CSV table of C-alpha atoms and ligand atoms in Angstrom, one decimal:
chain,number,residue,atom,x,y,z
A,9,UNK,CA,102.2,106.6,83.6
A,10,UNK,CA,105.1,108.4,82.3
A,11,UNK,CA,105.1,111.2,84.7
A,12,UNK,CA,105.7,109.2,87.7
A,13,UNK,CA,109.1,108.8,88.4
A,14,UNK,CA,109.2,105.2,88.3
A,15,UNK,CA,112.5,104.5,87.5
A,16,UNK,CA,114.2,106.8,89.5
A,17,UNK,CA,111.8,105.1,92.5
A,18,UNK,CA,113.8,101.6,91.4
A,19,UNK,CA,116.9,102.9,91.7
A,20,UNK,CA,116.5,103.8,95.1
A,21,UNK,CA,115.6,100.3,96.2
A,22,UNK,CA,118.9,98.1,96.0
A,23,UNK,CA,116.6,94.8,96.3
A,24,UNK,CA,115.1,95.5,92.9
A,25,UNK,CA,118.4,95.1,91.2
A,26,UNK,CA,118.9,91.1,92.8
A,27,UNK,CA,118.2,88.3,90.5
A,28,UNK,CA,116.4,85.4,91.6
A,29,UNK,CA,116.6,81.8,90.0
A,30,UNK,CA,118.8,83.7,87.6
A,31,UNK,CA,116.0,85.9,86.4
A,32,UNK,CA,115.1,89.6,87.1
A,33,UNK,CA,113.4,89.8,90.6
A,34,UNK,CA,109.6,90.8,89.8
A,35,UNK,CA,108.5,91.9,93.6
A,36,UNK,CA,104.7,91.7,93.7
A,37,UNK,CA,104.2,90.7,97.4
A,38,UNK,CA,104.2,94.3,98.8
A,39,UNK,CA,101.2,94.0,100.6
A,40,UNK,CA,102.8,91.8,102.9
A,41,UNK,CA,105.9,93.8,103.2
A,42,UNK,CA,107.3,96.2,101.1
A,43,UNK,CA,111.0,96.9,100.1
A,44,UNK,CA,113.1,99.3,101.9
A,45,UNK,CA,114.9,102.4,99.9
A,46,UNK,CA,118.3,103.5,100.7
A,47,UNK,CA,117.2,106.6,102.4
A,48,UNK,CA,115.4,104.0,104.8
A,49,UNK,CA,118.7,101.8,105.3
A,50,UNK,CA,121.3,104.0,105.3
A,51,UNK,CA,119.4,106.3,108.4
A,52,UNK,CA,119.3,102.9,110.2
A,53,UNK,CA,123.3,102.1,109.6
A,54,UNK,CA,124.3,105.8,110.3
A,55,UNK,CA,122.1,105.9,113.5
A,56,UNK,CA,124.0,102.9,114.6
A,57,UNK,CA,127.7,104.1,114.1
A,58,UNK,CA,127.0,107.3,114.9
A,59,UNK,CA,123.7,108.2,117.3
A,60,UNK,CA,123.0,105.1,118.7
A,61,UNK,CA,122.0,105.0,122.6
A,62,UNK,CA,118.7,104.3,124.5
A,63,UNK,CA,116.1,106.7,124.7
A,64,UNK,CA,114.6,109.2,127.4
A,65,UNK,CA,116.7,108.3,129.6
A,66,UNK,CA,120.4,109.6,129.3
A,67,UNK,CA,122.3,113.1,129.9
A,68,UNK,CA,125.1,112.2,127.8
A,69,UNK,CA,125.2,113.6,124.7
A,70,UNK,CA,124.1,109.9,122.5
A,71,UNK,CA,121.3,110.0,124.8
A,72,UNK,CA,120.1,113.1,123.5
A,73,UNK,CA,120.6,112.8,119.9
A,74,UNK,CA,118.8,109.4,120.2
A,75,UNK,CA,116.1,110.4,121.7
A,76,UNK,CA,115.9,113.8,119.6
A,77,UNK,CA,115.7,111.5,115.8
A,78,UNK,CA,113.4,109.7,118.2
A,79,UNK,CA,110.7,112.3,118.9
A,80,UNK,CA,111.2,113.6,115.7
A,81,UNK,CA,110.3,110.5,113.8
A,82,UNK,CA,107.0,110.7,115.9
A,83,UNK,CA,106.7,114.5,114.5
A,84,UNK,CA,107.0,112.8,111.0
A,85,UNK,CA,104.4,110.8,111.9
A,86,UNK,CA,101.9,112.9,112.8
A,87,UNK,CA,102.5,115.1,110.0
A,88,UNK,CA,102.1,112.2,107.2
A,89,UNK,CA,98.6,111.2,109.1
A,90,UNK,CA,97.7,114.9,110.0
A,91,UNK,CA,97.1,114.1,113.3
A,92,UNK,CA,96.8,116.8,115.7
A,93,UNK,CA,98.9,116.3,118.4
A,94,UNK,CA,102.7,114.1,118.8
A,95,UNK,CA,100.5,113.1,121.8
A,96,UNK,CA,98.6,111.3,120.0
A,97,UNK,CA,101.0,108.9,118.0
A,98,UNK,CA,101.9,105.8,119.6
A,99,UNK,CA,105.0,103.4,118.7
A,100,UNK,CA,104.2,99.8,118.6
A,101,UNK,CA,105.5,96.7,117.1
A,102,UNK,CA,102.7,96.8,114.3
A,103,UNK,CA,99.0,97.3,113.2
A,104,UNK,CA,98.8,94.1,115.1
A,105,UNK,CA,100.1,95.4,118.4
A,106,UNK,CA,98.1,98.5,117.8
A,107,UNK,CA,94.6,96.4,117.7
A,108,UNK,CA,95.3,94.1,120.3
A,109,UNK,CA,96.4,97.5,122.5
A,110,UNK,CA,93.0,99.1,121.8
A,111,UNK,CA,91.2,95.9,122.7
A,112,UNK,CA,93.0,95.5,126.0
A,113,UNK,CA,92.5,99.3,127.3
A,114,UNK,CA,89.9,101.1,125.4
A,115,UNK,CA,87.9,97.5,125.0
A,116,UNK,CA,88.6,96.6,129.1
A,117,UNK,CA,87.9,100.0,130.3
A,118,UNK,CA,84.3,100.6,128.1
A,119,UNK,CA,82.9,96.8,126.9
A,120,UNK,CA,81.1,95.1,129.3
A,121,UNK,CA,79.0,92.1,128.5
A,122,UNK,CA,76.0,92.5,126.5
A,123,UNK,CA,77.6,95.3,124.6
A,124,UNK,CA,78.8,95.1,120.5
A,125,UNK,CA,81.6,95.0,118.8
A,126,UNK,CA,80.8,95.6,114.7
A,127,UNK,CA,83.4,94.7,112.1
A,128,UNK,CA,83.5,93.6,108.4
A,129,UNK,CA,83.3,90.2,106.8
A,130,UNK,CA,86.8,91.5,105.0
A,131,UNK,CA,88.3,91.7,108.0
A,132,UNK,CA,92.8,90.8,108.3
A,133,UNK,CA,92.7,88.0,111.5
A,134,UNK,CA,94.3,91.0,113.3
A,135,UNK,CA,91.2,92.7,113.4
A,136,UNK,CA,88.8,90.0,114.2
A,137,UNK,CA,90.7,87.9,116.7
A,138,UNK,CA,91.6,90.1,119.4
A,139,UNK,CA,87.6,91.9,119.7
A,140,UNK,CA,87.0,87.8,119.9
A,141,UNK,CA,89.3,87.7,123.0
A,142,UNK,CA,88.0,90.3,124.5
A,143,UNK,CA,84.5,89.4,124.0
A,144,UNK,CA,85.5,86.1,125.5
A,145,UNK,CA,86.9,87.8,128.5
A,146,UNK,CA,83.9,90.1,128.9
A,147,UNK,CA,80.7,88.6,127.6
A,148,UNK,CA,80.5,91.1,125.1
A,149,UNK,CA,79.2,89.9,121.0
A,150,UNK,CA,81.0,90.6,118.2
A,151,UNK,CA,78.6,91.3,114.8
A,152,UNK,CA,80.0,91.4,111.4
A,153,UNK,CA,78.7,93.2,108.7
A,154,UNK,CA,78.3,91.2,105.2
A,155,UNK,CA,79.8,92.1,101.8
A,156,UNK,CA,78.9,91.2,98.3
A,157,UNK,CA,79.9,89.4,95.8
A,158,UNK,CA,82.4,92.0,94.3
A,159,UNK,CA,83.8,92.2,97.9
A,160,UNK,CA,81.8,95.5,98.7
A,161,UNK,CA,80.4,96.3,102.4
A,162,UNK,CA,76.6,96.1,102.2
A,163,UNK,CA,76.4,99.8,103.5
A,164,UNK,CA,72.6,99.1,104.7
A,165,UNK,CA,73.4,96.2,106.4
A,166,UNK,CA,76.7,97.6,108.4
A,167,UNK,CA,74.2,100.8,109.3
A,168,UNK,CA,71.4,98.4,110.7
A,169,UNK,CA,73.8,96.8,113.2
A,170,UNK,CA,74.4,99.5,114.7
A,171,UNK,CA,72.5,100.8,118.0
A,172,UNK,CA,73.1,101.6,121.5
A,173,UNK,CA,74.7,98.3,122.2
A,174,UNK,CA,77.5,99.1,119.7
A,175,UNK,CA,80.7,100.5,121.6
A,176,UNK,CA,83.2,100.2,118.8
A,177,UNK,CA,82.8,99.9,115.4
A,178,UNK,CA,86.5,98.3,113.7
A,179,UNK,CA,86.8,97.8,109.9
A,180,UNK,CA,89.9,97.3,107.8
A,181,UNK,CA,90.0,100.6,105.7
A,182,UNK,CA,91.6,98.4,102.4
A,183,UNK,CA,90.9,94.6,102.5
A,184,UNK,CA,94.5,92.7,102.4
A,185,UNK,CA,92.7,89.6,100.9
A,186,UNK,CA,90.5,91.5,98.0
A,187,UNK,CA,92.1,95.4,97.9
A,188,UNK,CA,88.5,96.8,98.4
A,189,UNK,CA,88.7,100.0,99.9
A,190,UNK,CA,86.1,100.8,102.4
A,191,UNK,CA,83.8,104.0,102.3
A,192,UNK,CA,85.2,105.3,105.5
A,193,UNK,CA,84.1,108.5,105.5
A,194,UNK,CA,80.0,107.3,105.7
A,195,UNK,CA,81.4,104.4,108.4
A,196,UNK,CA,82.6,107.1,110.7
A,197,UNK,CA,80.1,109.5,110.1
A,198,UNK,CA,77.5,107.0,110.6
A,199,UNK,CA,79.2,105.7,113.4
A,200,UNK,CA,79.2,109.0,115.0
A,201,UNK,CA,75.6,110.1,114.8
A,202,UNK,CA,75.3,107.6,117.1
A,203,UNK,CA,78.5,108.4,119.2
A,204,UNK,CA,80.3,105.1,118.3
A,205,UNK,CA,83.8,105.9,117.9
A,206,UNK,CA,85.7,103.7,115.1
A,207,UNK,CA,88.9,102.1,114.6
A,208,UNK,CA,90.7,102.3,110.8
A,209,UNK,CA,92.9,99.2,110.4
A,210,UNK,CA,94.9,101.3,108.3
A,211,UNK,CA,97.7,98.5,107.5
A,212,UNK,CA,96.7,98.3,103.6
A,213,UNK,CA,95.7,101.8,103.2
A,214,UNK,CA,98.7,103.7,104.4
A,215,UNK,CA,101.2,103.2,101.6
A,216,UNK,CA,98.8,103.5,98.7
A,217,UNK,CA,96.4,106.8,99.2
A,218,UNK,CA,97.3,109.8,101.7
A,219,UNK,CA,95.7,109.5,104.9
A,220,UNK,CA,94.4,112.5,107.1
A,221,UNK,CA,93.2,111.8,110.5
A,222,UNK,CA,91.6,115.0,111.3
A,223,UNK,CA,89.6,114.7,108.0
A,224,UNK,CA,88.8,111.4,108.7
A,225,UNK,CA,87.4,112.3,111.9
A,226,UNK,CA,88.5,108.5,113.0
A,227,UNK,CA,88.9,107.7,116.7
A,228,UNK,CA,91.8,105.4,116.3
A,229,UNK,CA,93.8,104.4,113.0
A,230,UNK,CA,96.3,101.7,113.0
A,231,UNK,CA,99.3,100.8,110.7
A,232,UNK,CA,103.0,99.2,110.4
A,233,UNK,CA,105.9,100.6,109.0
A,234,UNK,CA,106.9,97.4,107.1
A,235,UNK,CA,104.1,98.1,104.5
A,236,UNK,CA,105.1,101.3,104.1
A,237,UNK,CA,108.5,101.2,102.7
A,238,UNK,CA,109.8,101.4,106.4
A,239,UNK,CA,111.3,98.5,108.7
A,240,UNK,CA,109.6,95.7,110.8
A,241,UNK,CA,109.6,95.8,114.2
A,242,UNK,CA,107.6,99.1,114.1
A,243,UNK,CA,104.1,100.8,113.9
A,244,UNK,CA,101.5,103.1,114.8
A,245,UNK,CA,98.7,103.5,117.0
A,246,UNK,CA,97.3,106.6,116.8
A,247,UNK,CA,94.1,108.0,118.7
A,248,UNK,CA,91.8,111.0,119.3
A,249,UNK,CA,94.1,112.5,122.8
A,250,UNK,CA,90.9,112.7,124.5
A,251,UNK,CA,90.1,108.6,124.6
A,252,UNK,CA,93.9,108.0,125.0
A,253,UNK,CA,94.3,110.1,128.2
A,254,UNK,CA,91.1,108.5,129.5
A,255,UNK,CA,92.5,104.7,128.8
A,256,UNK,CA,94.4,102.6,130.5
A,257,UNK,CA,98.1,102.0,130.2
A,258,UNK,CA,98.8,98.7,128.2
A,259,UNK,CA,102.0,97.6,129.4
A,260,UNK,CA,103.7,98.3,132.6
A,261,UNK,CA,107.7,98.9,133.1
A,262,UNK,CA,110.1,101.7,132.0
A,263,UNK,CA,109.6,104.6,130.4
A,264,UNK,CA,106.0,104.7,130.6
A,265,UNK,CA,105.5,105.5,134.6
A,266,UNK,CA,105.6,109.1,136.3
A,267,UNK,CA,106.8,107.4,140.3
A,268,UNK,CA,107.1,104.2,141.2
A,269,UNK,CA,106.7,102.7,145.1
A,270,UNK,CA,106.3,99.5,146.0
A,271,UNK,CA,102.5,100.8,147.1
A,272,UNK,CA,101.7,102.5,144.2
A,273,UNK,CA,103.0,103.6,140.6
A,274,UNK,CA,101.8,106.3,138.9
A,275,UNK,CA,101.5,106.8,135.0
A,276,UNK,CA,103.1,109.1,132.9
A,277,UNK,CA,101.4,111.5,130.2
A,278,UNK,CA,100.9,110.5,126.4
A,279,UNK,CA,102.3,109.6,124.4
A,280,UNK,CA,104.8,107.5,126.6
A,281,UNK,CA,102.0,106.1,129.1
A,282,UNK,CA,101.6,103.2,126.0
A,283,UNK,CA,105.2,102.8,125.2
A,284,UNK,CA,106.8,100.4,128.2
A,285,UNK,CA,110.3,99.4,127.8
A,286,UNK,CA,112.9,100.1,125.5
A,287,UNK,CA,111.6,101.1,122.5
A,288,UNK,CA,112.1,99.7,118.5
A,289,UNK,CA,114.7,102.8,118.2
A,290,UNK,CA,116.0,102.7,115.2
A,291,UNK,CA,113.5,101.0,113.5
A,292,UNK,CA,111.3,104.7,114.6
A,293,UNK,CA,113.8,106.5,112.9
A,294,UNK,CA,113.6,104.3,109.6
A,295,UNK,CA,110.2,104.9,110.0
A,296,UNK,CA,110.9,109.0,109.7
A,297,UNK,CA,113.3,108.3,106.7
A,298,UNK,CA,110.7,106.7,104.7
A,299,UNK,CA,107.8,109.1,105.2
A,300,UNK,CA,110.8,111.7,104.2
A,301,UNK,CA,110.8,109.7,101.3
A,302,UNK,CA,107.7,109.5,100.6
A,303,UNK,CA,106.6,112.8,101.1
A,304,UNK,CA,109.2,113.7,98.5
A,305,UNK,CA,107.1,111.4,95.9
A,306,UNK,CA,103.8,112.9,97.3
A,307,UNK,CA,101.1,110.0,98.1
A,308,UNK,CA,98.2,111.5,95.8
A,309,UNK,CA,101.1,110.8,93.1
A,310,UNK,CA,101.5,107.4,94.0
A,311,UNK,CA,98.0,106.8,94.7
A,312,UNK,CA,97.7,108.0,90.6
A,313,UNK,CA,100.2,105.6,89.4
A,314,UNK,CA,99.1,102.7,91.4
A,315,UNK,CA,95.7,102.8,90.1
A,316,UNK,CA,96.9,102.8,86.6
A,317,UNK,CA,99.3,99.9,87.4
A,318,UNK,CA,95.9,98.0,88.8
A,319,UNK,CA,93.8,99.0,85.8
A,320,UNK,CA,96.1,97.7,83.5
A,321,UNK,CA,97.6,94.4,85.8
A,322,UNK,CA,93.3,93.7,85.8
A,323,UNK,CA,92.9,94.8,82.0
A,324,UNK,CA,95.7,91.7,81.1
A,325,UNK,CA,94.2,89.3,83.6
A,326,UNK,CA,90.9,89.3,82.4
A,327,UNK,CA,91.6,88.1,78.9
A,328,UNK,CA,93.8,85.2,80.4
A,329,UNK,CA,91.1,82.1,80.5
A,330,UNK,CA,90.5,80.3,83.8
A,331,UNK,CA,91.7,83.1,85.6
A,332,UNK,CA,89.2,84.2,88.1
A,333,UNK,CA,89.9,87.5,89.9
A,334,UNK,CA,88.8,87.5,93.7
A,335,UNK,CA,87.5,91.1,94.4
A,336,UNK,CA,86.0,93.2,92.3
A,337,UNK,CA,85.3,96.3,94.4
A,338,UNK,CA,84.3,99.1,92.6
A,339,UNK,CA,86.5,101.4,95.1
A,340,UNK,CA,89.9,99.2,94.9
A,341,UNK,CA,93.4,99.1,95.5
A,342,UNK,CA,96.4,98.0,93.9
A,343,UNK,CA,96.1,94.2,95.0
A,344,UNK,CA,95.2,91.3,92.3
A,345,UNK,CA,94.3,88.3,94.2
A,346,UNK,CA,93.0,85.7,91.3
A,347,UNK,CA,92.1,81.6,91.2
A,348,UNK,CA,93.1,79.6,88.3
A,349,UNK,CA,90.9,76.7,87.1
A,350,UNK,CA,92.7,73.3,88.3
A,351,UNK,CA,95.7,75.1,89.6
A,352,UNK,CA,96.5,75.4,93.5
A,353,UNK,CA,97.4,78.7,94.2
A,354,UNK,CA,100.5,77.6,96.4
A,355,UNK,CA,101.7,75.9,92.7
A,356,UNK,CA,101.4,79.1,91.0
A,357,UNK,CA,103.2,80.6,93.6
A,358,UNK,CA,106.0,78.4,93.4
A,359,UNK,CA,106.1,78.5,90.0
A,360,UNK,CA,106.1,81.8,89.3
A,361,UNK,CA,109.2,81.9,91.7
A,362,UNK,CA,111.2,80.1,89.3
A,363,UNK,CA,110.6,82.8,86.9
A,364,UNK,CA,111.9,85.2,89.8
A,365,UNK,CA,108.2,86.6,90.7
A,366,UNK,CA,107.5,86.9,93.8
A,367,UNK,CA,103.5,86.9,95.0
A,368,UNK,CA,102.0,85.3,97.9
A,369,UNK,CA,99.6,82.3,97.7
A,370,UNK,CA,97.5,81.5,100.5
A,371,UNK,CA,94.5,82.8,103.1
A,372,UNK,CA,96.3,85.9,103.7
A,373,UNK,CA,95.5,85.8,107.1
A,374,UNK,CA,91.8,86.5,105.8
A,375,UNK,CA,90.1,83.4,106.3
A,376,UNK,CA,86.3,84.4,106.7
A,377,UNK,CA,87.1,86.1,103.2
A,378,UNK,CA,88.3,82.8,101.7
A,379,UNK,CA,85.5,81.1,103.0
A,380,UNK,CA,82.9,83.8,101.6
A,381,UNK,CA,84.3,82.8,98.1
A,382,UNK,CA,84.2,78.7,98.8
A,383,UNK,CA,88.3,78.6,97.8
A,384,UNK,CA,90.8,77.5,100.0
A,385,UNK,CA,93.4,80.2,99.1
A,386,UNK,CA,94.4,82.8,96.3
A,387,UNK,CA,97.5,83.7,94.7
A,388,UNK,CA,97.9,87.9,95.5
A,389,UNK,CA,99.7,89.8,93.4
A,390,UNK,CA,100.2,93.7,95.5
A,391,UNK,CA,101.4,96.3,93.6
A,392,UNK,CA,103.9,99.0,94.7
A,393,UNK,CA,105.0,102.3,93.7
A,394,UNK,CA,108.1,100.5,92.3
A,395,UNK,CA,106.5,98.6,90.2
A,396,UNK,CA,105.6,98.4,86.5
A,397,UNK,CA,103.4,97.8,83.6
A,398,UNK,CA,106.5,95.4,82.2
A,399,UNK,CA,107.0,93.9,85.2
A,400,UNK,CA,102.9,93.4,84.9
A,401,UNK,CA,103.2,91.9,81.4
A,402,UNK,CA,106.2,89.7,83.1
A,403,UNK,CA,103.2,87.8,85.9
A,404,UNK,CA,100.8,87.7,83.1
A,405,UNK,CA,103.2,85.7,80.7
A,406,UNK,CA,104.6,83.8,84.0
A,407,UNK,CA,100.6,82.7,84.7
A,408,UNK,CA,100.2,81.8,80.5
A,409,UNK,CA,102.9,79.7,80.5
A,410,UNK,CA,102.1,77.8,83.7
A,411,UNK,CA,98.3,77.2,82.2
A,412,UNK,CA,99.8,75.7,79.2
A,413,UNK,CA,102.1,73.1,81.2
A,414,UNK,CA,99.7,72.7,84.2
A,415,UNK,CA,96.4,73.6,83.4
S,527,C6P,N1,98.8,91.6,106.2
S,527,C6P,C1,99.4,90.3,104.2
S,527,C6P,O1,100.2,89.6,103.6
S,527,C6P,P1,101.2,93.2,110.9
S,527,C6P,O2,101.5,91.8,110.7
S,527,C6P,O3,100.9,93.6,112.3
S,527,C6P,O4,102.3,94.1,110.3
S,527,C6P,O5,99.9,93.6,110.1
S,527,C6P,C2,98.7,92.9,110.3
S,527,C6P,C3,97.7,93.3,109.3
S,527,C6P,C4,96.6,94.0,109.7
S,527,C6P,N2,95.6,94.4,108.9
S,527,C6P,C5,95.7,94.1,107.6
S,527,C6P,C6,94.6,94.7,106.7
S,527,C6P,C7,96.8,93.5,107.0
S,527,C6P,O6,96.9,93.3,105.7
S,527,C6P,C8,97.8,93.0,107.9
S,527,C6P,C9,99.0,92.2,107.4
S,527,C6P,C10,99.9,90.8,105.5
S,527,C6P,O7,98.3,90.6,103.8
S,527,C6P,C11,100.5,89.8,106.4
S,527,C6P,S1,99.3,88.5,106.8
């Protein structure tokens, strides 16, 4: 671990310096959002005193500059994802936007009833409840494909559901509830032997490993920036050009029409055909600054570091009795989500906040997963690039000490 620039990493992120309940903050909840480095808020404060305007639509001169970090930010986008084309990146609010975009064009346009819809029993909410809407809407069934024990897809058991019924295959590429990581590559392959065309929910993945589209061979991979060092407000959509000319637009309004009469409106091209309205502006642009940032780091470097951080955060938890970890996937990213004996995980959440750790107890918006494992809830602790093997040693004291007054 001592190659990685960790500490330098910290120093870029003012949060990390706060104390909380007059103790060292210990951030551990970046799977549900991620702090922001400088680079990321000081683009968004200079955009605003000095660029700030709408987009695409303006001669004057903040016009243009607006629009020009604008488009470039989608430029940095496709080059972190390797995607092909600018056409092919779409601003939305989030991976949850993103889904529920692809259900309501791709899904309208090519699921009728009788058709399939496959996804995992890992699955985030976002990428199980809008496929049940639109199977609702159109009569089509939604199968899910089991996993094991350790939180692992059952490969043979994904592969048998598919067949000429199956129009989309959807799986979460790393679990949010478990950090399995899912053998992709095979699903898509798979997938496309029998021309299904699959959707990443890349919302887990995308800060933790680098992501290439083309390699991928994915029809449509999803993420938001908030996960990935960048702000809220923003995220990506991003599809093979081909399916995304062919689909229908998902909103209607400004900015994504070519004429407009009150008989008839035409569309324009990609990528602005999906982005209606005034867009998150300068949340884009802190988008760009952090893959900047990142790119800097490298993401195969981070992707090293992080898996020693979860060796070593997994080493320590296993020799703490009465702590059960939840996911054991072989393939595995830096997420820790555990159980401990006669403990509610919303206590040890709330108690390791008075020691000024910060993890999030709950379903995670993954209740079929909870379910699967017969527990209410876990306590997750998501890992960073940020974060280190002392702040590791810090949770694994915080959870002794709790088991010794409450357990
Ligand atoms: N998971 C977590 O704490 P949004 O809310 O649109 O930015 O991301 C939704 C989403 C989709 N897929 C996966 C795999 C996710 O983990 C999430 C968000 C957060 O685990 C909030 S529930």
């Amino acid at each position: 671990m001592t190659t990685f620039p960790v500490e330098r990493i910290r120093a870029d992120f003012p949060i990390l310096a706060e104390k909380i309940r007059n103790k060292p903050l210990v951030y551990l909840d970046n799977a549900a959002s991620c702090q922001k480095p400088n680079a990321v808020i000081d683009s968004i404060s200079e955009f605003y005193r000095h660029d700030y305007a709408n987009i695409h639509r303006g001669v004057h001169t903040l016009s243009v500059r607006a629009t020009d970090k604008y488009e470039a930010a989608r430029d940095k986008v496709r080059g972190f994802i390797n995607a092909a084309n600018t056409k092919e990146i779409i601003f939305v609010r989030g991976a949850t936007e993103a889904i529920n975009l692809v259900a309501q064009t791709f899904g309208k346009a090519n699921i009728k009833a009788g058709d399939e819809i496959v996804i995992t029993a890992m699955e985030h909410h976002s990428n199980i409840v809008p496929w049940q809407m639109l199977c609702e809407e159109t009569g089509a069934v939604l199968k899910v494909a089991p996993m094991n024990v350790q939180g692992e897809l059952i490969y043979p058991k994904f592969e048998a559901l598919l067949n000429t019924k199956t129009k989309l295959v959807a799986v979460v590429h790393m679990s949010n509830a478990l950090g399995s990581i899912n053998p992709v590559k095979q699903i898509i392959d798979t997938a496309h032997t029998k021309n299904i065309p699959v959707l990443l929910d890349g919302a887990q993945a995308i800060p933790h490993m680098p992501v290439d589209v083309q390699e991928l061979d994915c029809d449509f991979y999803v993420f938001s920036g908030h996960k990935l060092y960048g702000p809220s407000g923003v995220g990506v959509m991003y599809g093979k050009q081909a399916l995304l000319e062919a689909m229908p637009p998902y909103q209607g309004g400004g900015d994504m029409i070519r004429t407009v009469s009150f008989e008839k409106s035409t569309y324009a091209g990609l990528p602005h055909k999906f982005e209606a309205g005034t867009p998150a502006i300068a949340e884009v642009i802190g988008l760009g600054a952090a893959i900047d940032y990142l790119n800097e780091i490298g993401m195969a470097a981070i992707a090293e570091y992080e898996a020693k951080l979860l060796a070593y955060a997994t080493d320590q938890a296993k020799q703490i009795k009465g702590l059960k970890i939840i996911g054991e996937a072989h393939e595995k990213g830096a997420i820790l989500s555990f159980t401990l004996d006669h403990i509610h995980p919303h206590d040890i959440g709330t108690m390791l906040d008075s020691l000024g750790i910060a993890i999030r107890a709950g379903h995670h918006c993954a209740m079929p997963v909870m379910e699967f494992y017969g527990v209410p809830a876990t306590a997750r602790a998501s890992f960073a690039m940020y974060n280190t093997k002392e702040e590791i040693d810090v949770l694994m004291q915080g959870i002794t000490s709790l088991i010794e007054v409450f357990g």
